[in-house]
Short mmCIF file of C-alpha atoms (C1' of nucleotides) in Angstrom, two decimals:
data_model
loop_
_atom_site.label_atom_id
_atom_site.label_comp_id
_atom_site.label_asym_id
_atom_site.label_seq_id
_atom_site.Cartn_x
_atom_site.Cartn_y
_atom_site.Cartn_z
CA UNK D 104 182.10 81.79 131.38
CA UNK D 105 180.95 85.21 132.36
CA UNK D 106 177.92 85.03 134.61
CA UNK D 107 177.59 88.78 135.10
CA UNK D 108 174.73 89.51 132.75
CA UNK D 109 175.47 93.20 132.36
CA UNK D 110 179.12 93.01 131.30
CA UNK D 111 179.57 95.78 128.75
CA UNK D 112 181.40 93.46 126.39
CA UNK D 113 178.55 91.00 126.57
CA UNK D 114 176.03 93.72 125.84
CA UNK D 115 177.86 94.73 122.69
CA UNK D 116 178.06 91.10 121.58
CA UNK D 117 174.34 90.75 122.16
CA UNK D 118 173.69 93.75 119.93
CA UNK D 119 175.76 92.28 117.12
CA UNK D 120 174.09 88.90 117.53
CA UNK D 121 170.64 90.50 117.20
CA UNK D 122 171.67 92.00 113.89
CA UNK D 123 172.86 88.66 112.52
CA UNK D 124 169.80 86.81 113.79
CA UNK D 125 167.61 89.25 111.86
CA UNK D 126 169.68 89.01 108.69
CA UNK D 127 169.99 85.23 108.60
CA UNK D 128 167.55 83.83 111.12
CA UNK D 129 168.63 82.10 114.30
CA UNK D 130 169.09 78.63 112.85
CA UNK D 131 171.13 79.81 109.90
CA UNK D 132 173.42 81.93 112.03
CA UNK D 133 176.40 79.78 112.96
CA UNK D 134 178.63 80.35 115.94
CA UNK D 135 181.44 80.94 113.46
CA UNK D 136 179.49 83.76 111.81
CA UNK D 137 178.74 85.29 115.19
CA UNK D 138 182.39 85.08 116.23
CA UNK D 139 183.62 86.66 113.02
CA UNK D 140 181.17 89.54 113.36
CA UNK D 141 182.50 90.06 116.87
CA UNK D 142 186.13 89.92 115.78
CA UNK D 143 187.01 86.78 117.74
CA UNK D 144 187.30 83.05 117.06
CA UNK D 145 184.33 80.76 117.48
CA UNK D 146 185.75 79.05 120.55
CA UNK D 147 186.08 82.33 122.42
CA UNK D 148 182.35 82.89 122.10
CA UNK D 149 181.68 80.34 124.79
CA UNK D 150 183.57 82.36 127.31
CA UNK D 151 180.76 84.92 127.22
CA UNK D 152 177.75 82.66 126.64
CA UNK D 153 177.08 79.15 127.87
CA UNK D 154 175.72 78.10 124.49
CA UNK D 155 174.03 79.45 121.39
CA UNK D 156 170.62 79.37 123.05
CA UNK D 157 171.80 81.76 125.71
CA UNK D 158 172.73 84.34 123.10
CA UNK D 159 169.20 84.22 121.76
CA UNK D 160 167.75 84.59 125.24
CA UNK D 161 170.02 87.57 125.92
CA UNK D 162 168.88 89.31 122.73
CA UNK D 163 165.21 88.84 123.50
CA UNK D 164 165.53 89.77 127.15
CA UNK D 165 167.30 93.01 126.28
CA UNK D 166 164.62 94.00 123.77
CA UNK D 167 161.63 93.16 125.92
CA UNK D 168 163.15 94.87 128.91
CA UNK D 169 163.58 98.09 126.94
CA UNK D 170 160.06 97.92 125.55
CA UNK D 171 158.61 97.64 129.03
CA UNK D 172 160.71 100.55 130.30
CA UNK D 173 159.79 102.84 127.41
CA UNK D 174 156.10 102.03 127.69
CA UNK D 175 156.05 102.72 131.42
CA UNK D 176 157.91 105.98 130.99
CA UNK D 177 155.59 107.07 128.20
CA UNK D 178 152.53 106.37 130.29
CA UNK D 179 154.01 108.30 133.23
CA UNK D 180 154.72 111.32 131.06
CA UNK D 181 151.38 111.18 129.26
CA UNK D 182 148.41 113.39 130.13
CA UNK D 183 145.90 111.33 132.11
CA UNK D 184 143.13 111.30 129.50
CA UNK D 185 142.33 107.83 128.10
CA UNK D 186 142.86 109.04 124.54
CA UNK D 187 146.28 110.48 125.31
CA UNK D 188 147.32 107.29 127.09
CA UNK D 189 146.17 105.12 124.21
CA UNK D 190 148.13 107.27 121.80
CA UNK D 191 151.15 107.20 124.09
CA UNK D 192 151.17 103.40 124.15
CA UNK D 193 150.92 103.11 120.37
CA UNK D 194 153.70 105.65 119.92
CA UNK D 195 155.89 103.95 122.49
CA UNK D 196 155.36 100.61 120.81
CA UNK D 197 156.52 101.87 117.43
CA UNK D 198 159.34 103.87 119.00
CA UNK D 199 160.85 100.82 120.67
CA UNK D 200 160.06 98.66 117.65
CA UNK D 201 162.22 100.80 115.41
CA UNK D 202 164.99 102.02 117.69
CA UNK D 203 165.55 98.49 118.98
CA UNK D 204 164.38 96.92 115.77
CA UNK D 205 166.74 93.95 115.61
CA UNK D 206 166.02 92.72 119.10
CA UNK D 207 162.27 93.00 118.56
CA UNK D 208 162.23 91.24 115.23
CA UNK D 209 164.13 88.41 116.88
CA UNK D 210 161.69 88.38 119.80
CA UNK D 211 158.72 88.27 117.45
CA UNK D 212 159.95 85.69 114.99
CA UNK D 213 162.46 83.50 116.80
CA UNK D 214 160.58 83.05 120.07
CA UNK D 215 159.97 79.38 119.35
CA UNK D 216 163.68 78.66 119.30
CA UNK D 217 164.00 79.41 123.00
CA UNK D 218 164.16 76.39 125.28
CA UNK D 219 161.44 75.90 127.85
CA UNK D 220 163.18 77.48 130.83
CA UNK D 221 164.08 80.61 128.87
CA UNK D 222 160.52 80.83 127.59
CA UNK D 223 159.15 80.59 131.10
CA UNK D 224 161.42 83.34 132.33
CA UNK D 225 160.82 85.71 129.43
CA UNK D 226 157.08 85.24 129.12
CA UNK D 227 156.69 87.04 132.44
CA UNK D 228 158.28 90.12 130.95
CA UNK D 229 156.08 89.85 127.89
CA UNK D 230 152.92 89.39 129.92
CA UNK D 231 153.72 92.47 131.97
CA UNK D 232 153.97 94.44 128.75
CA UNK D 233 150.68 93.12 127.40
CA UNK D 234 149.01 93.92 130.69
CA UNK D 235 149.84 97.60 130.16
CA UNK D 236 148.01 97.47 126.85
CA UNK D 237 144.95 95.74 128.23
CA UNK D 238 144.75 98.31 131.00
CA UNK D 239 144.98 101.31 128.69
CA UNK D 240 142.40 99.78 126.39
CA UNK D 241 140.09 99.16 129.31
CA UNK D 242 140.27 102.85 130.19
CA UNK D 243 139.46 103.77 126.60
CA UNK D 244 136.50 101.40 126.62
CA UNK D 245 135.23 102.82 129.88
CA UNK D 246 135.46 106.33 128.44
CA UNK D 247 133.48 105.24 125.39
CA UNK D 248 136.32 106.00 122.99
CA UNK D 249 136.21 102.54 121.44
CA UNK D 250 133.90 99.55 121.54
CA UNK D 251 134.28 95.79 121.63
CA UNK D 252 136.07 93.05 123.54
CA UNK D 253 139.20 94.31 125.30
CA UNK D 254 141.34 91.23 124.57
CA UNK D 255 140.27 91.15 120.97
CA UNK D 256 141.05 94.82 120.52
CA UNK D 257 144.45 94.61 122.18
CA UNK D 258 145.38 91.66 120.01
CA UNK D 259 144.20 93.27 116.81
CA UNK D 260 146.05 96.45 117.64
CA UNK D 261 149.24 94.67 118.65
CA UNK D 262 149.03 92.57 115.51
CA UNK D 263 148.68 95.62 113.31
CA UNK D 264 151.59 97.33 115.09
CA UNK D 265 153.91 94.34 115.12
CA UNK D 266 153.27 93.65 111.47
CA UNK D 267 154.71 97.05 110.58
CA UNK D 268 158.21 95.57 110.85
CA UNK D 269 157.38 93.77 107.64
CA UNK D 270 156.63 96.78 105.50
CA UNK D 271 157.32 100.09 107.22
CA UNK D 272 160.46 102.03 106.39
CA UNK D 273 161.36 104.56 109.11
CA UNK D 274 163.41 106.49 106.56
CA UNK D 275 160.25 107.06 104.51
CA UNK D 276 158.00 110.13 104.52
CA UNK D 277 155.98 109.10 107.57
CA UNK D 278 157.36 109.21 111.11
CA UNK D 279 156.60 106.37 113.54
CA UNK D 280 154.50 108.80 115.61
CA UNK D 281 152.34 109.65 112.62
CA UNK D 282 151.92 105.96 111.92
CA UNK D 283 150.75 105.36 115.47
CA UNK D 284 148.31 108.27 115.25
CA UNK D 285 146.81 106.90 112.05
CA UNK D 286 146.18 103.56 113.67
CA UNK D 287 144.52 105.18 116.68
CA UNK D 288 142.38 107.25 114.35
CA UNK D 289 141.38 104.12 112.49
CA UNK D 290 139.95 102.41 115.57
CA UNK D 291 138.35 105.49 117.15
CA UNK D 292 134.83 106.14 115.86
CA UNK D 293 134.55 109.61 117.35
CA UNK D 294 136.46 112.50 115.86
CA UNK N 149 162.47 64.05 89.22
CA UNK N 150 158.81 64.64 88.73
CA UNK N 151 158.20 67.86 86.83
CA UNK N 152 154.41 67.58 86.73
CA UNK N 153 153.52 69.97 89.50
CA UNK N 154 150.06 68.57 90.13
CA UNK N 155 150.93 64.91 90.69
CA UNK N 156 148.57 63.69 93.42
CA UNK N 157 151.42 62.07 95.32
CA UNK N 158 153.36 65.31 95.24
CA UNK N 159 150.36 67.21 96.50
CA UNK N 160 150.01 64.90 99.47
CA UNK N 161 153.71 65.22 100.22
CA UNK N 162 153.39 68.99 100.08
CA UNK N 163 150.60 68.88 102.62
CA UNK N 164 152.66 66.79 105.01
CA UNK N 165 155.67 69.04 104.53
CA UNK N 166 153.60 72.08 105.43
CA UNK N 167 152.65 70.47 108.71
CA UNK N 168 156.25 69.71 109.60
CA UNK N 169 157.46 73.15 108.57
CA UNK N 170 154.93 74.67 110.97
CA UNK N 171 155.85 72.34 113.81
CA UNK N 172 159.60 72.66 113.52
CA UNK N 173 160.33 75.55 111.22
CA UNK N 174 161.86 75.13 107.79
CA UNK N 175 165.49 75.10 108.86
CA UNK N 176 164.96 72.58 111.62
CA UNK N 177 163.01 70.21 109.42
CA UNK N 178 165.51 67.77 107.97
CA UNK N 179 164.96 65.82 104.77
CA UNK N 180 165.06 62.69 106.92
CA UNK N 181 162.16 63.95 109.03
CA UNK N 182 160.20 64.81 105.92
CA UNK N 183 160.86 61.40 104.42
CA UNK N 184 159.83 59.56 107.57
CA UNK N 185 156.60 61.53 107.80
CA UNK N 186 155.92 60.50 104.23
CA UNK N 187 156.78 56.87 104.83
CA UNK N 188 159.76 56.77 102.48
CA UNK N 189 163.53 57.05 102.77
CA UNK N 190 165.28 60.37 102.56
CA UNK N 191 166.87 59.66 99.19
CA UNK N 192 163.49 58.98 97.58
CA UNK N 193 162.38 62.48 98.41
CA UNK N 194 164.51 63.85 95.62
CA UNK N 195 162.54 61.93 93.10
CA UNK N 196 159.59 64.24 93.76
CA UNK N 197 161.39 67.49 94.50
CA UNK N 198 164.60 68.89 93.05
CA UNK N 199 165.79 70.02 96.49
CA UNK N 200 164.53 71.10 99.89
CA UNK N 201 163.89 74.64 98.66
CA UNK N 202 161.43 73.36 96.08
CA UNK N 203 159.34 71.72 98.78
CA UNK N 204 159.04 75.05 100.55
CA UNK N 205 158.07 76.80 97.33
CA UNK N 206 155.43 74.15 96.63
CA UNK N 207 153.90 74.62 100.08
CA UNK N 208 153.70 78.38 99.74
CA UNK N 209 152.41 78.30 96.18
CA UNK N 210 149.61 75.94 97.12
CA UNK N 211 148.51 78.13 100.04
CA UNK N 212 148.64 81.43 98.23
CA UNK N 213 146.82 79.98 95.24
CA UNK N 214 143.97 78.81 97.45
CA UNK N 215 143.76 82.14 99.24
CA UNK N 216 143.40 83.99 95.97
CA UNK N 217 140.72 81.59 94.73
CA UNK N 218 138.67 81.80 97.93
CA UNK N 219 138.87 85.59 98.04
CA UNK N 220 137.73 85.93 94.44
CA UNK N 221 134.85 83.53 94.94
CA UNK N 222 133.76 85.32 98.12
CA UNK N 223 133.74 88.67 96.36
CA UNK N 224 131.72 87.22 93.47
CA UNK N 225 129.12 85.81 95.83
CA UNK N 226 128.97 88.90 98.01
CA UNK N 227 126.25 91.55 97.76
CA UNK N 228 127.66 94.55 95.92
CA UNK N 229 127.58 97.00 98.83
CA UNK N 230 131.04 98.18 99.96
CA UNK N 231 130.38 97.11 103.51
CA UNK N 232 129.38 93.58 102.49
CA UNK N 233 132.43 93.28 100.26
CA UNK N 234 134.74 94.45 103.03
CA UNK N 235 133.22 91.94 105.40
CA UNK N 236 133.47 89.22 102.75
CA UNK N 237 137.21 89.84 102.30
CA UNK N 238 137.90 89.72 106.02
CA UNK N 239 135.88 86.53 106.39
CA UNK N 240 137.54 84.92 103.38
CA UNK N 241 140.96 85.81 104.78
CA UNK N 242 140.31 84.10 108.09
CA UNK N 243 138.58 81.19 106.39
CA UNK N 244 141.59 80.37 104.25
CA UNK N 245 143.95 81.17 107.11
CA UNK N 246 142.44 78.46 109.27
CA UNK N 247 141.38 75.80 106.78
CA UNK N 248 144.78 75.96 105.08
CA UNK N 249 146.51 77.00 108.25
CA UNK N 250 149.79 75.16 107.82
CA UNK N 251 150.50 76.44 104.35
CA UNK N 252 149.72 80.02 105.37
CA UNK N 253 151.81 79.99 108.50
CA UNK N 254 154.70 78.79 106.37
CA UNK N 255 154.02 81.48 103.78
CA UNK N 256 153.94 84.17 106.46
CA UNK N 257 156.95 83.11 108.51
CA UNK N 258 159.27 81.21 106.19
CA UNK N 259 159.06 83.48 103.18
CA UNK N 260 162.66 84.63 103.65
CA UNK N 261 163.94 81.10 103.17
CA UNK N 262 162.85 81.08 99.54
CA UNK N 263 165.57 81.68 96.99
CA UNK N 264 165.35 84.71 94.74
CA UNK N 265 163.73 83.08 91.73
CA UNK N 266 161.01 81.45 93.83
CA UNK N 267 160.39 84.76 95.57
CA UNK N 268 160.02 86.53 92.25
CA UNK N 269 157.54 83.97 91.00
CA UNK N 270 155.44 83.84 94.16
CA UNK N 271 155.36 87.54 94.90
CA UNK N 272 153.16 87.99 91.83
CA UNK N 273 150.53 85.76 93.39
CA UNK N 274 150.80 87.63 96.65
CA UNK N 275 150.56 91.01 94.99
CA UNK N 276 147.41 89.93 93.17
CA UNK N 277 145.89 89.03 96.51
CA UNK N 278 146.85 92.32 98.12
CA UNK N 279 145.42 94.18 95.16
CA UNK N 280 142.00 92.70 95.93
CA UNK N 281 142.24 94.17 99.41
CA UNK N 282 143.31 97.61 98.27
CA UNK N 283 140.42 97.67 95.80
CA UNK N 284 137.79 96.73 98.37
CA UNK N 285 139.19 99.26 100.80
CA UNK N 286 139.09 101.93 98.14
CA UNK N 287 135.39 101.24 97.63
CA UNK N 288 134.81 101.50 101.37
CA UNK N 289 136.70 104.79 101.49
CA UNK N 290 134.69 106.18 98.56
CA UNK N 291 131.47 105.21 100.33
CA UNK N 292 132.63 107.01 103.47
CA UNK N 293 132.59 103.85 105.56
CA UNK N 294 136.15 104.33 106.74
CA UNK N 295 138.73 107.11 106.63
CA UNK N 296 142.48 107.32 106.10
CA UNK N 297 145.17 106.22 103.69
CA UNK N 298 144.21 103.12 101.71
CA UNK N 299 147.63 101.45 101.82
CA UNK N 300 147.99 102.12 105.50
CA UNK N 301 144.57 100.72 106.25
CA UNK N 302 145.07 97.61 104.18
CA UNK N 303 148.37 96.93 105.88
CA UNK N 304 147.03 97.52 109.35
CA UNK N 305 144.07 95.26 108.64
CA UNK N 306 146.15 92.53 107.07
CA UNK N 307 148.58 92.73 109.96
CA UNK N 308 145.80 92.35 112.51
CA UNK N 309 144.32 89.42 110.56
CA UNK N 310 147.60 87.63 109.94
CA UNK N 311 148.62 87.99 113.55
CA UNK N 312 145.59 85.94 114.59
CA UNK N 313 147.51 82.76 113.76
CA UNK N 314 149.57 83.53 116.85
CA UNK N 315 146.74 83.54 119.37
CA UNK N 316 143.39 82.53 117.89
CA UNK N 317 142.04 79.05 118.53
CA UNK N 318 139.36 78.06 115.99
CA UNK N 319 138.09 75.45 118.47
CA UNK N 320 137.32 78.25 120.94
CA UNK N 321 133.99 79.97 121.53
CA UNK N 322 134.33 82.44 118.66
CA UNK N 323 133.98 81.45 115.01
CA UNK N 324 136.35 82.91 112.40
CA UNK N 325 133.42 84.78 110.87
CA UNK N 326 132.62 86.45 114.19
CA UNK N 327 136.27 87.37 114.53
CA UNK N 328 136.25 88.99 111.11
CA UNK N 329 133.08 90.90 111.93
CA UNK N 330 134.60 92.25 115.15
CA UNK N 331 137.58 93.58 113.26
CA UNK N 332 135.39 95.26 110.68
CA UNK N 333 133.31 96.78 113.45
CA UNK N 334 136.48 98.07 115.08
CA UNK N 335 137.56 100.07 112.05
CA UNK N 336 134.11 101.30 111.02
CA UNK N 337 133.10 104.51 112.82
CA UNK N 338 129.46 104.38 111.73
CA UNK N 339 127.12 101.85 113.27
"C1'" DT S 15 205.97 88.76 144.23
"C1'" DG S 16 202.99 85.31 143.42
"C1'" DT S 17 198.11 84.29 142.28
"C1'" DT S 18 193.98 84.99 140.22
"C1'" DT S 19 190.90 86.51 136.64
"C1'" DA S 20 189.26 87.86 132.00
"C1'" DC S 21 189.70 87.01 127.47
"C1'" DA S 22 191.47 85.15 123.64
"C1'" DC S 23 193.67 81.39 120.86
"C1'" DT S 24 194.44 76.59 118.23
"C1'" DA S 25 192.88 72.28 117.14
"C1'" DG S 26 189.64 69.16 116.46
"C1'" DC S 27 185.86 65.68 118.05
"C1'" DG S 28 181.55 63.63 117.17
"C1'" DC S 29 177.62 64.29 114.83
"C1'" DT S 30 174.14 65.88 111.38
"C1'" DT S 31 173.17 68.00 107.22
"C1'" DG S 32 171.41 68.13 102.14
"C1'" DC S 33 172.07 65.58 98.47
"C1'" DT S 34 174.03 61.87 95.01
"C1'" DT S 35 174.77 57.41 93.12
"C1'" DG S 36 173.58 53.07 91.27
"C1'" DG S 37 170.40 49.79 91.37
"C1'" DT S 38 165.60 47.33 92.21
"C1'" DT S 39 160.59 46.74 91.91
"C1'" DA S 40 155.87 47.18 90.13
"C1'" DC S 41 152.95 48.75 86.78
"C1'" DT S 42 151.46 50.25 82.03
"C1'" DA S 43 151.40 50.71 77.10
"C1'" DT S 44 152.78 48.79 72.90
"C1'" DA Z 242 157.08 39.62 75.29
"C1'" DT Z 243 159.31 44.15 75.46
"C1'" DA Z 244 160.21 48.60 76.57
"C1'" DG Z 245 159.37 52.54 79.31
"C1'" DT Z 246 158.45 54.87 83.48
"C1'" DA Z 247 157.31 56.21 88.22
"C1'" DA Z 248 158.58 55.21 92.73
"C1'" DC Z 249 161.45 53.61 95.81
"C1'" DC Z 250 165.88 51.88 98.58
"C1'" DA Z 251 170.69 51.17 100.56
"C1'" DA Z 252 174.83 53.31 101.15
"C1'" DG Z 253 177.50 56.99 101.78
"C1'" DC Z 254 180.10 61.51 100.61
"C1'" DA Z 255 181.64 66.14 101.56
"C1'" DA Z 256 180.66 69.90 104.16
"C1'" DG Z 257 179.27 72.13 108.01
"C1'" DC Z 258 177.52 72.15 112.71
"C1'" DG Z 259 177.79 73.24 118.06
"C1'" DC Z 260 180.84 72.77 121.34
"C1'" DT Z 261 185.14 71.22 124.22
"C1'" DA Z 262 189.90 70.84 125.81
"C1'" DG Z 263 193.98 72.73 126.69
"C1'" DT Z 264 197.01 76.75 126.39
"C1'" DG Z 265 198.84 81.65 126.29
"C1'" DT Z 266 198.88 86.34 127.93
"C1'" DA Z 267 198.19 90.61 130.02
"C1'" DA Z 268 196.07 93.17 133.59
"C1'" DA Z 269 194.25 93.25 138.48
"C1'" DC Z 270 194.68 91.83 142.96
"C1'" DA Z 271 196.83 89.76 147.41
#
DNA sequence: TGTTTACACTAGCGCTTGCTTGGTTACTAT
DNA sequence: ATAGTAACCAAGCAAGCGCTAGTGTAAACA
């Protein structure tokens, strides 16, 4: 088995797996389906991954890692005003949600299928991402842009954003950035 | 097989199935697990339901039906002001989400497992429910309580509300009604 | 040149899955 | 008493599942 996590072949396989997991769901995706999609036989799969679980973990890790990187970069490049930073986070969230869509849908809806050790490892990444949100929202609260409980707000906002994968079509008339701006406008009393 | 949809035995079985589907997910719940939970043998299950799919459809139909009934009743009993009606819808949504929690979690996260004919049948119920939301939001827009695109707002709000099943604990310090009120406050500029 | 490594293959094991079959029991209506 | 029906059970089938064992091959390395 290949232990090097960043093998380019493995990365490509992870991408294909994410697509199948979204189409069929993790449980319904068989190792034979995965192998066929990758152009190999099912036995060969286990040269790259220890077991099926590990494929799932690789998909989710990849997606969450990217989300964290994009959010940090966006915040760094954003003007320092609380409103700009709030907008930057919302835009970054939708950007990563729809460029890396497959991985994120898997992360959102197949999280429970991870075994305990994978969950423990990955929840650190996820918590780091949520912490960015709470921080930006705290700044917005302090500036009087919004009102309410910071955890409640971050969860409502994340819920609204994550739910977009269920209905939003990036090929439609509205860009992800516009979508993010509309949400920010919705929760900001002041104009 | 029992064709009478409202057989009391079948209703009880549906309730138990909902619980297992939430715990394990639809795919991971085997007919043997379902049967054991119900105190019968796996073969006997197919006296009550044509196949495993039909159990899922029964769970989702029951939940969606209740949600629609509760929302309609809440609107009837609400004062006629747009703000009161908006608040009533949000409260009704969380009320049904957490009294009928199992059925709704299944409806939200196992919808894709339904076959096409079941989807077609049940999406009518769901559309009727969403239409109530769009209507109430239209009234709030007309009254100047909120601003923006009505479909966008209803989807953001429903997303935020539905996502609560992932983090909210009804046994915690906040009641569902308070939660609903906080969300309404978040999207209403005027105080 | 000989050895290792990466990657793929064939073949199939042991197990679980949804579902069917044929029959039994208890109750109810005639 | 008789017939009908709802609810259940024991047994098991055919298909599919994740995964393993053992082998082949070509490139990279010593």
